[in-house]
Short mmCIF file of C-alpha atoms and ligand atoms in Angstrom, two decimals:
data_model
loop_
_atom_site.label_atom_id
_atom_site.label_comp_id
_atom_site.label_asym_id
_atom_site.label_seq_id
_atom_site.Cartn_x
_atom_site.Cartn_y
_atom_site.Cartn_z
CA MET A 8 -11.87 -22.40 20.41
CA GLU A 9 -13.05 -19.65 22.71
CA ALA A 10 -13.76 -17.25 19.84
CA MET A 11 -16.64 -19.51 18.76
CA LEU A 12 -18.74 -18.66 21.80
CA PRO A 13 -21.22 -15.86 21.15
CA ARG A 14 -19.72 -12.69 22.52
CA ARG A 15 -22.29 -12.16 25.24
CA SER A 16 -22.07 -15.55 26.86
CA PHE A 17 -18.32 -15.30 26.61
CA LEU A 18 -18.31 -12.07 28.56
CA LYS A 19 -20.63 -13.56 31.16
CA LEU A 20 -18.36 -16.54 31.63
CA ALA A 21 -15.39 -14.25 31.90
CA GLY A 22 -17.19 -12.12 34.45
CA ALA A 23 -18.33 -14.99 36.63
CA GLY A 24 -14.99 -15.42 38.35
CA LEU A 25 -14.35 -11.74 39.01
CA ALA A 26 -14.80 -10.13 42.40
CA PRO A 27 -17.23 -7.22 42.02
CA LEU A 28 -14.67 -4.58 42.92
CA GLY A 29 -16.58 -1.36 42.61
CA LEU A 30 -18.41 -2.68 39.60
CA GLY A 31 -21.87 -2.69 41.13
CA SER A 32 -24.23 -5.67 41.11
CA LEU A 33 -23.27 -6.64 37.55
CA GLY A 34 -20.14 -8.31 38.85
CA PHE A 35 -18.08 -7.34 35.83
CA ASP A 36 -17.33 -4.30 33.82
CA SER A 37 -18.59 -4.55 30.23
CA ARG A 38 -15.58 -2.47 29.21
CA ASP A 39 -13.23 -5.11 30.59
CA ARG A 40 -11.37 -6.71 27.69
CA SER A 41 -8.80 -8.65 29.66
CA GLN A 42 -10.33 -11.99 28.58
CA GLU A 43 -10.89 -11.02 24.96
CA PRO A 44 -9.14 -13.33 22.52
CA SER A 45 -6.63 -11.17 20.73
CA SER A 46 -6.53 -13.17 17.49
CA LYS A 47 -8.66 -12.21 14.50
CA ALA A 48 -9.80 -14.58 11.76
CA ALA A 49 -9.81 -11.95 9.01
CA LEU A 50 -6.04 -11.49 9.33
CA ILE A 51 -3.05 -13.39 7.96
CA THR A 52 -0.92 -14.89 10.73
CA ARG A 53 2.75 -14.01 10.29
CA GLN A 54 3.70 -15.07 13.81
CA LYS A 55 1.59 -16.69 16.53
CA GLU A 56 3.60 -15.74 19.62
CA PRO A 57 4.09 -12.91 19.95
CA GLU A 58 1.08 -12.14 17.84
CA ASN A 59 1.84 -10.57 14.46
CA LEU A 60 -1.10 -10.45 12.10
CA GLU A 61 -1.26 -8.92 8.65
CA SER A 62 -4.25 -7.09 7.19
CA PRO A 63 -5.50 -8.40 3.81
CA PHE A 64 -4.54 -5.29 1.82
CA SER A 65 -6.14 -6.67 -1.36
CA ALA A 66 -9.53 -6.32 0.44
CA LEU A 67 -9.04 -2.52 0.66
CA LYS A 68 -12.47 -0.87 0.60
CA GLY A 69 -13.16 2.61 1.94
CA ASP A 70 -10.61 4.54 3.94
CA ILE A 71 -11.38 3.07 7.37
CA THR A 72 -10.08 -0.41 8.16
CA PRO A 73 -12.63 -2.36 10.25
CA ASN A 74 -11.17 -3.33 13.65
CA GLU A 75 -11.25 -7.05 12.76
CA GLN A 76 -9.08 -6.31 9.70
CA PHE A 77 -6.59 -3.94 11.33
CA TYR A 78 -3.04 -5.38 11.39
CA VAL A 79 -1.47 -6.32 14.74
CA ARG A 80 2.21 -5.83 15.60
CA THR A 81 3.44 -6.99 19.01
CA HIS A 82 6.90 -7.65 20.40
CA PHE A 83 6.01 -9.45 23.63
CA ALA A 84 3.09 -11.46 25.03
CA THR A 85 -0.17 -9.49 24.76
CA PRO A 86 -1.03 -8.16 28.25
CA ARG A 87 -4.40 -8.78 29.85
CA LEU A 88 -5.35 -5.49 31.46
CA ASN A 89 -8.71 -4.56 32.86
CA THR A 90 -10.15 -1.14 33.24
CA ALA A 91 -10.91 -1.60 36.96
CA ASP A 92 -7.30 -1.75 38.13
CA TRP A 93 -5.46 -0.09 35.27
CA HIS A 94 -3.67 3.19 36.05
CA LEU A 95 -1.74 5.66 33.98
CA THR A 96 1.00 7.44 35.90
CA VAL A 97 2.57 10.69 34.76
CA GLU A 98 5.88 11.47 36.46
CA GLY A 99 9.39 12.90 36.02
CA SER A 100 9.89 16.60 35.42
CA VAL A 101 6.34 17.67 36.31
CA ASP A 102 4.95 19.86 39.11
CA ARG A 103 2.01 17.52 39.82
CA PRO A 104 2.66 13.80 39.26
CA LEU A 105 -0.59 12.04 38.29
CA VAL A 106 -2.14 8.64 38.78
CA LEU A 107 -5.13 8.45 36.45
CA THR A 108 -7.79 5.73 36.50
CA TYR A 109 -9.66 4.66 33.38
CA ASP A 110 -12.63 6.81 34.42
CA ASP A 111 -10.33 9.78 35.11
CA LEU A 112 -8.99 9.43 31.57
CA LEU A 113 -12.45 9.23 30.00
CA GLY A 114 -13.43 12.31 31.97
CA MET A 115 -10.54 14.35 30.59
CA GLY A 116 -11.85 14.73 27.06
CA ARG A 117 -13.09 13.15 23.91
CA HIS A 118 -11.29 14.03 20.73
CA THR A 119 -11.35 11.97 17.50
CA VAL A 120 -8.61 11.83 14.87
CA LYS A 121 -8.30 9.69 11.77
CA ALA A 122 -4.82 8.24 11.38
CA THR A 123 -3.05 5.63 9.27
CA LEU A 124 -0.72 3.35 11.22
CA GLU A 125 2.07 1.77 9.22
CA CYS A 126 4.65 -0.55 10.70
CA ALA A 127 8.13 0.55 9.69
CA GLY A 128 8.72 -3.03 8.53
CA ASN A 129 5.73 -3.09 6.16
CA SER A 130 6.70 -4.55 2.71
CA ARG A 131 9.82 -6.18 4.15
CA VAL A 132 9.26 -9.41 2.23
CA TYR A 133 10.10 -7.57 -1.00
CA LEU A 134 13.65 -6.68 0.11
CA THR A 135 16.59 -8.41 -1.57
CA PRO A 136 18.65 -9.75 0.01
CA PRO A 137 16.07 -10.76 2.66
CA ALA A 138 16.10 -8.62 5.81
CA ARG A 139 15.56 -9.76 9.40
CA GLY A 140 12.18 -9.27 11.06
CA VAL A 141 8.55 -10.21 10.43
CA GLN A 142 8.14 -10.88 6.69
CA TRP A 143 5.26 -8.50 6.01
CA GLU A 144 3.76 -8.15 2.56
CA GLN A 145 1.65 -5.01 2.00
CA GLY A 146 -0.70 -5.40 4.98
CA ALA A 147 1.19 -3.95 7.94
CA VAL A 148 -0.73 -0.72 7.36
CA SER A 149 -4.33 0.19 8.30
CA THR A 150 -6.42 3.27 9.07
CA ALA A 151 -8.83 3.98 11.93
CA GLU A 152 -10.61 6.75 13.75
CA TRP A 153 -9.09 7.03 17.20
CA THR A 154 -10.83 8.70 20.14
CA GLY A 155 -9.13 9.80 23.33
CA VAL A 156 -7.64 12.63 25.35
CA PRO A 157 -5.14 14.99 23.70
CA LEU A 158 -1.78 14.21 25.27
CA SER A 159 -1.25 17.96 25.72
CA ALA A 160 -4.25 18.09 28.11
CA ILE A 161 -2.71 15.37 30.31
CA LEU A 162 0.67 17.11 30.28
CA GLU A 163 -0.97 20.39 31.14
CA ARG A 164 -2.70 18.87 34.16
CA ALA A 165 0.63 17.41 35.31
CA GLY A 166 2.36 20.77 34.88
CA LEU A 167 5.37 20.04 32.68
CA ARG A 168 8.51 21.78 33.90
CA HIS A 169 10.55 23.94 31.53
CA ASP A 170 13.51 21.56 31.47
CA CYS A 171 11.48 18.72 29.89
CA VAL A 172 12.76 17.83 26.41
CA GLU A 173 11.00 14.53 25.72
CA LEU A 174 8.18 12.34 27.00
CA VAL A 175 8.81 8.62 27.39
CA PHE A 176 5.85 6.25 27.04
CA GLU A 177 5.94 2.82 28.61
CA GLY A 178 3.70 -0.14 27.78
CA ALA A 179 2.64 -2.83 30.24
CA ASP A 180 4.13 -5.54 27.98
CA SER A 181 7.59 -6.88 28.63
CA GLY A 182 9.94 -9.67 27.64
CA GLU A 183 13.47 -10.62 26.67
CA ILE A 184 15.04 -9.70 23.35
CA LYS A 185 16.75 -12.64 21.64
CA ASP A 186 18.86 -11.02 18.91
CA PRO A 187 22.05 -9.30 20.08
CA PRO A 188 22.82 -6.65 21.07
CA HIS A 189 20.27 -6.77 23.86
CA PRO A 190 20.03 -5.86 27.55
CA GLY A 191 20.76 -8.51 30.18
CA ALA A 192 17.17 -9.00 31.29
CA ALA A 193 13.56 -8.45 30.28
CA LEU A 194 12.43 -4.92 29.43
CA ASN A 195 9.12 -3.18 28.83
CA PHE A 196 8.21 -1.75 25.43
CA SER A 197 8.89 2.00 25.48
CA ARG A 198 9.42 4.89 23.10
CA SER A 199 9.79 8.66 23.37
CA LEU A 200 8.52 11.76 21.60
CA PRO A 201 10.29 15.11 21.47
CA LEU A 202 8.31 17.77 23.39
CA LYS A 203 7.32 19.67 20.23
CA LYS A 204 5.73 16.59 18.65
CA ALA A 205 4.11 15.50 21.92
CA LEU A 206 2.27 18.82 22.21
CA GLU A 207 0.70 18.68 18.73
CA ALA A 208 -3.09 18.78 19.00
CA ASN A 209 -3.71 15.45 17.23
CA VAL A 210 -1.42 13.34 19.44
CA LEU A 211 -3.76 11.31 21.66
CA VAL A 212 -3.94 8.94 24.55
CA ALA A 213 -6.68 6.93 22.81
CA TYR A 214 -9.29 4.72 24.46
CA GLU A 215 -11.50 4.01 21.42
CA MET A 216 -10.87 2.69 17.92
CA ASN A 217 -13.58 3.14 15.28
CA GLY A 218 -16.14 3.86 18.00
CA GLN A 219 -15.35 0.73 20.05
CA PRO A 220 -13.38 0.50 23.29
CA LEU A 221 -9.79 -0.20 22.22
CA PRO A 222 -9.54 -3.93 21.41
CA ARG A 223 -7.10 -5.93 23.49
CA ALA A 224 -4.69 -6.51 20.60
CA HIS A 225 -4.53 -2.76 19.92
CA GLY A 226 -3.59 -1.65 23.43
CA HIS A 227 -6.61 -1.83 25.72
CA PRO A 228 -7.33 0.15 27.87
CA ALA A 229 -5.31 3.02 26.37
CA ARG A 230 -2.55 3.70 23.85
CA VAL A 231 -0.71 6.61 22.35
CA ILE A 232 -1.60 7.64 18.79
CA VAL A 233 1.01 9.69 16.92
CA PRO A 234 -0.47 10.55 13.49
CA GLY A 235 2.08 10.83 10.70
CA TRP A 236 4.78 8.77 12.42
CA TYR A 237 5.67 5.12 11.99
CA ALA A 238 3.36 3.20 14.30
CA VAL A 239 6.18 2.14 16.64
CA ALA A 240 5.65 5.57 18.26
CA SER A 241 2.04 4.71 19.10
CA VAL A 242 2.73 2.81 22.34
CA LYS A 243 0.01 0.29 23.28
CA TRP A 244 -1.09 -0.82 26.79
CA LEU A 245 0.17 2.54 28.04
CA LYS A 246 0.94 2.56 31.77
CA ARG A 247 3.49 5.32 32.38
CA ILE A 248 4.49 8.68 30.90
CA VAL A 249 7.80 10.12 32.10
CA ALA A 250 8.89 13.70 31.38
CA VAL A 251 12.67 13.56 30.92
CA THR A 252 15.30 16.30 30.75
CA THR A 253 17.70 14.54 28.34
CA PRO A 254 16.86 12.67 25.12
CA TYR A 255 15.85 9.05 25.71
CA HIS A 256 17.91 6.30 24.04
CA GLY A 257 15.71 3.24 24.68
CA TYR A 258 16.10 -0.04 22.81
CA PHE A 259 13.18 0.57 20.42
CA GLN A 260 14.66 3.82 19.08
CA THR A 261 18.37 3.02 18.95
CA ILE A 262 19.17 -0.65 18.38
CA ASP A 263 15.77 -1.26 16.81
CA TYR A 264 13.45 1.10 14.85
CA ALA A 265 16.31 3.46 13.98
CA TYR A 266 18.27 4.23 10.81
CA TRP A 267 21.53 5.81 9.67
CA ARG A 268 21.18 9.52 8.91
CA HIS A 269 23.84 11.50 7.07
CA GLU A 270 24.46 14.97 8.45
CA ASN A 271 27.48 17.30 8.43
CA GLY A 272 29.53 14.57 6.83
CA PHE A 273 28.77 12.16 9.68
CA VAL A 274 26.60 9.09 9.80
CA GLU A 275 24.39 9.06 12.85
CA ARG A 276 21.97 6.50 14.35
CA VAL A 277 18.58 8.21 14.82
CA PRO A 278 15.07 6.98 15.68
CA LEU A 279 12.77 6.61 12.71
CA THR A 280 9.91 9.08 12.89
CA GLU A 281 7.79 10.39 9.95
CA LEU A 282 6.04 8.05 7.55
CA GLN A 283 7.79 8.19 4.18
CA VAL A 284 5.70 8.93 1.08
CA LYS A 285 4.33 5.64 -0.26
CA SER A 286 1.63 4.09 -2.43
CA GLN A 287 0.57 0.48 -2.74
CA ILE A 288 -1.50 -1.39 -5.32
CA ALA A 289 -4.29 -3.37 -3.64
CA ARG A 290 -5.74 -4.82 -6.85
CA PRO A 291 -4.58 -6.53 -9.00
CA VAL A 292 -2.55 -8.81 -6.72
CA PHE A 293 0.74 -10.46 -7.66
CA ARG A 294 0.28 -12.86 -10.59
CA GLU A 295 -3.42 -12.12 -10.95
CA GLN A 296 -4.86 -13.28 -14.28
CA ILE A 297 -6.52 -10.50 -16.25
CA SER A 298 -8.65 -10.93 -19.36
CA ALA A 299 -6.98 -9.62 -22.52
CA GLY A 300 -8.69 -6.50 -23.85
CA SER A 301 -10.70 -5.86 -20.67
CA THR A 302 -10.85 -2.65 -18.67
CA TYR A 303 -9.43 -3.31 -15.21
CA GLN A 304 -9.73 -0.84 -12.34
CA VAL A 305 -6.34 -0.70 -10.63
CA THR A 306 -6.96 0.33 -6.99
CA GLY A 307 -4.72 1.30 -4.10
CA ALA A 308 -3.85 3.73 -1.32
CA ALA A 309 -1.15 6.34 -0.77
CA TRP A 310 0.07 8.22 2.31
CA SER A 311 2.83 10.41 3.69
CA GLY A 312 3.61 11.58 7.21
CA GLU A 313 4.82 15.05 6.41
CA SER A 314 1.97 16.30 4.23
CA GLY A 315 -1.03 15.18 2.20
CA ILE A 316 -0.80 13.19 -1.04
CA SER A 317 -0.98 15.41 -4.13
CA GLN A 318 -0.55 12.87 -6.91
CA VAL A 319 -0.35 9.15 -7.60
CA ASP A 320 0.81 7.85 -10.97
CA VAL A 321 0.52 4.34 -12.35
CA SER A 322 2.76 2.63 -14.87
CA VAL A 323 1.55 -0.44 -16.74
CA ASP A 324 4.76 -0.89 -18.74
CA GLY A 325 7.31 -1.55 -16.00
CA GLY A 326 8.06 2.12 -15.30
CA LYS A 327 8.64 3.44 -18.82
CA THR A 328 5.58 5.69 -18.88
CA TRP A 329 3.33 7.01 -16.08
CA ASN A 330 -0.36 7.94 -16.01
CA PRO A 331 -2.16 10.04 -13.38
CA THR A 332 -4.71 8.21 -11.21
CA ARG A 333 -8.00 9.46 -9.79
CA LEU A 334 -7.50 10.46 -6.14
CA LEU A 335 -10.37 10.02 -3.69
CA GLY A 336 -10.97 11.83 -0.39
CA GLU A 337 -8.96 14.65 1.10
CA SER A 338 -5.26 15.41 1.00
CA LYS A 339 -4.15 15.21 4.65
CA ALA A 340 -0.86 14.32 6.29
CA GLY A 341 -0.80 10.95 8.03
CA ILE A 342 -4.03 9.62 6.51
CA TRP A 343 -4.06 7.41 3.47
CA ARG A 344 -5.89 8.40 0.34
CA LEU A 345 -7.49 5.82 -1.92
CA TRP A 346 -6.94 6.08 -5.67
CA ASN A 347 -7.86 4.19 -8.83
CA TYR A 348 -6.93 3.97 -12.49
CA ASN A 349 -8.79 2.34 -15.36
CA TRP A 350 -6.33 0.18 -17.21
CA GLN A 351 -7.06 -0.94 -20.72
CA ALA A 352 -5.40 -4.38 -20.63
CA PRO A 353 -3.59 -5.34 -23.86
CA SER A 354 -5.55 -7.44 -26.35
CA THR A 355 -2.65 -9.88 -26.72
CA PRO A 356 -1.70 -12.31 -23.91
CA GLY A 357 1.54 -11.86 -21.96
CA ASN A 358 2.96 -10.55 -18.71
CA ALA A 359 2.54 -6.92 -17.62
CA THR A 360 4.31 -5.06 -14.82
CA LEU A 361 2.25 -2.53 -12.88
CA MET A 362 3.68 0.11 -10.53
CA SER A 363 2.33 3.04 -8.54
CA ARG A 364 4.25 6.11 -7.40
CA ALA A 365 3.04 8.77 -4.94
CA THR A 366 3.98 12.44 -4.50
CA ASP A 367 3.07 14.57 -1.46
CA ASN A 368 2.38 18.29 -1.10
CA ALA A 369 5.88 18.85 0.25
CA GLY A 370 7.25 17.56 -3.07
CA ASN A 371 8.49 14.21 -1.72
CA VAL A 372 8.31 11.54 -4.42
CA GLN A 373 8.21 7.82 -3.74
CA PRO A 374 11.65 6.50 -4.73
CA MET A 375 12.31 3.80 -7.32
CA THR A 376 15.24 2.30 -5.42
CA ARG A 377 16.08 1.17 -1.90
CA ASP A 378 18.02 3.37 0.52
CA LEU A 379 20.50 1.01 2.23
CA ASP A 380 20.86 3.27 5.30
CA ARG A 381 17.40 2.16 6.30
CA GLU A 382 18.33 -1.55 6.54
CA ASN A 383 15.14 -3.47 7.34
CA TYR A 384 12.82 -0.47 7.91
CA MET A 385 11.10 2.46 6.15
CA ILE A 386 10.44 0.46 3.00
CA ASN A 387 8.76 2.86 0.55
CA GLN A 388 10.34 2.22 -2.81
CA VAL A 389 8.05 1.42 -5.77
CA ILE A 390 7.12 -2.29 -5.79
CA PRO A 391 6.43 -3.86 -9.21
CA ILE A 392 3.30 -6.03 -9.45
CA GLU A 393 3.55 -8.58 -12.23
CA VAL A 394 0.26 -9.83 -13.67
CA GLU A 395 -0.70 -12.26 -16.41
CA VAL A 396 -2.87 -11.06 -19.30
CA ARG A 397 -4.60 -13.99 -21.00
N1 MTE B 419 3.36 -1.55 24.14
C1 MTE B 419 3.61 -1.76 22.83
N2 MTE B 419 3.29 -0.80 21.96
C2 MTE B 419 3.51 -0.99 20.64
C3 MTE B 419 4.14 -2.18 20.17
C4 MTE B 419 4.44 -3.18 21.11
O1 MTE B 419 4.94 -4.27 20.79
N3 MTE B 419 4.17 -2.94 22.44
N4 MTE B 419 4.41 -2.30 18.81
C5 MTE B 419 4.54 -1.05 18.06
C6 MTE B 419 4.64 -1.24 16.62
S1 MTE B 419 6.17 -1.62 16.00
C7 MTE B 419 3.56 -1.04 15.80
S2 MTE B 419 3.74 -1.17 14.12
C8 MTE B 419 2.24 -0.67 16.35
C9 MTE B 419 1.15 -1.61 15.87
O2 MTE B 419 -0.10 -1.21 16.31
P1 MTE B 419 -1.36 -2.17 16.07
O3 MTE B 419 -1.01 -3.54 16.59
O4 MTE B 419 -2.50 -1.54 16.76
O5 MTE B 419 -1.57 -2.21 14.57
O6 MTE B 419 2.21 -0.66 17.77
C10 MTE B 419 3.38 -0.11 18.36
N5 MTE B 419 3.16 0.00 19.78
MO1 MO B 420 6.04 -1.58 13.75
#
């Protein structure tokens, strides 16, 4: 397996066949990740092709997920892009259309934001009846520090016109959709942001993840990062930004990654956007055996897109009574907060049902039941964890 070669010799091998196009005497660009294997041993494989890999949430430790443990969600074959010939174009309703090289992008700024990415399908395996899509447990969520250029700076250079209402982001990955309804031919992954969201200071075109050039699986050379929104908005392998004058209705925000919203007595199909308030128990895991009479530290994380987490409660009696947990770190929108609770396990053997429930500063409380208008997405209801005391 290629991953077994030491990294250095692997890069040399990869570089040997490359024409030294503006790369100096080295013959390859050390930032080139086009040959990097995208798979990661620390992750749980949910699907091989396209690559869908789950983070081991029970290994939660600290609020940053190491790159090797960060979940991977892809819809099509993972592109192999290299920094030497990658371009980002900015077009549509702009005064100055742009074609940016990788070096242009790096030269436009360096801004770091911490953000939790959660796939809107995270926790899907717990739905009854079963719902279509990748059967994620609790690990389609991870947190990193992202470094890149504020999107607003790129849009400013391009000179957005006043009639622009949304920005559409296109990835270099493409393929055919199998489940109907679907278009007649292959399409690229794409998603849009309303202008107001796109101009927020923490929305980035990121080129680094936890201080490393963006790994291939996470969108190398550059991706969008939209803190506080379901990660489907954070388009990887970014190649084109289009300023449009009417709302975009692409596949990944209408047929897929959308839900039914009730408004004015109507039911409307709308793209899913903000992360819904949610907490998860990392430890204990399902059916873990716990010594009777011991003190067990229940540990987990909680997040919300709209505002910071203000409270997480734990129940050890199946939801009858709730106890406040100890919250670590800061209360910030779009970034998870670790928490723990010392549970005095009963002295007599038997089953116990643990639950956690988060509240954010806007007063949103994690629900106990499933909202059917969300179908197979936005799964934030309280999940019971049954353990065995013995
Ligand atoms: N170009 C592109 N961008 C994409 C996707 C994709 O398949 N192609 N998947 C989206 C979804 S649904 C998620 S959850 C996140 C996953 O980001 P990660 O793989 O870095 O964790 O990327 C988003 N951006
Ligand atoms: Mo996702």
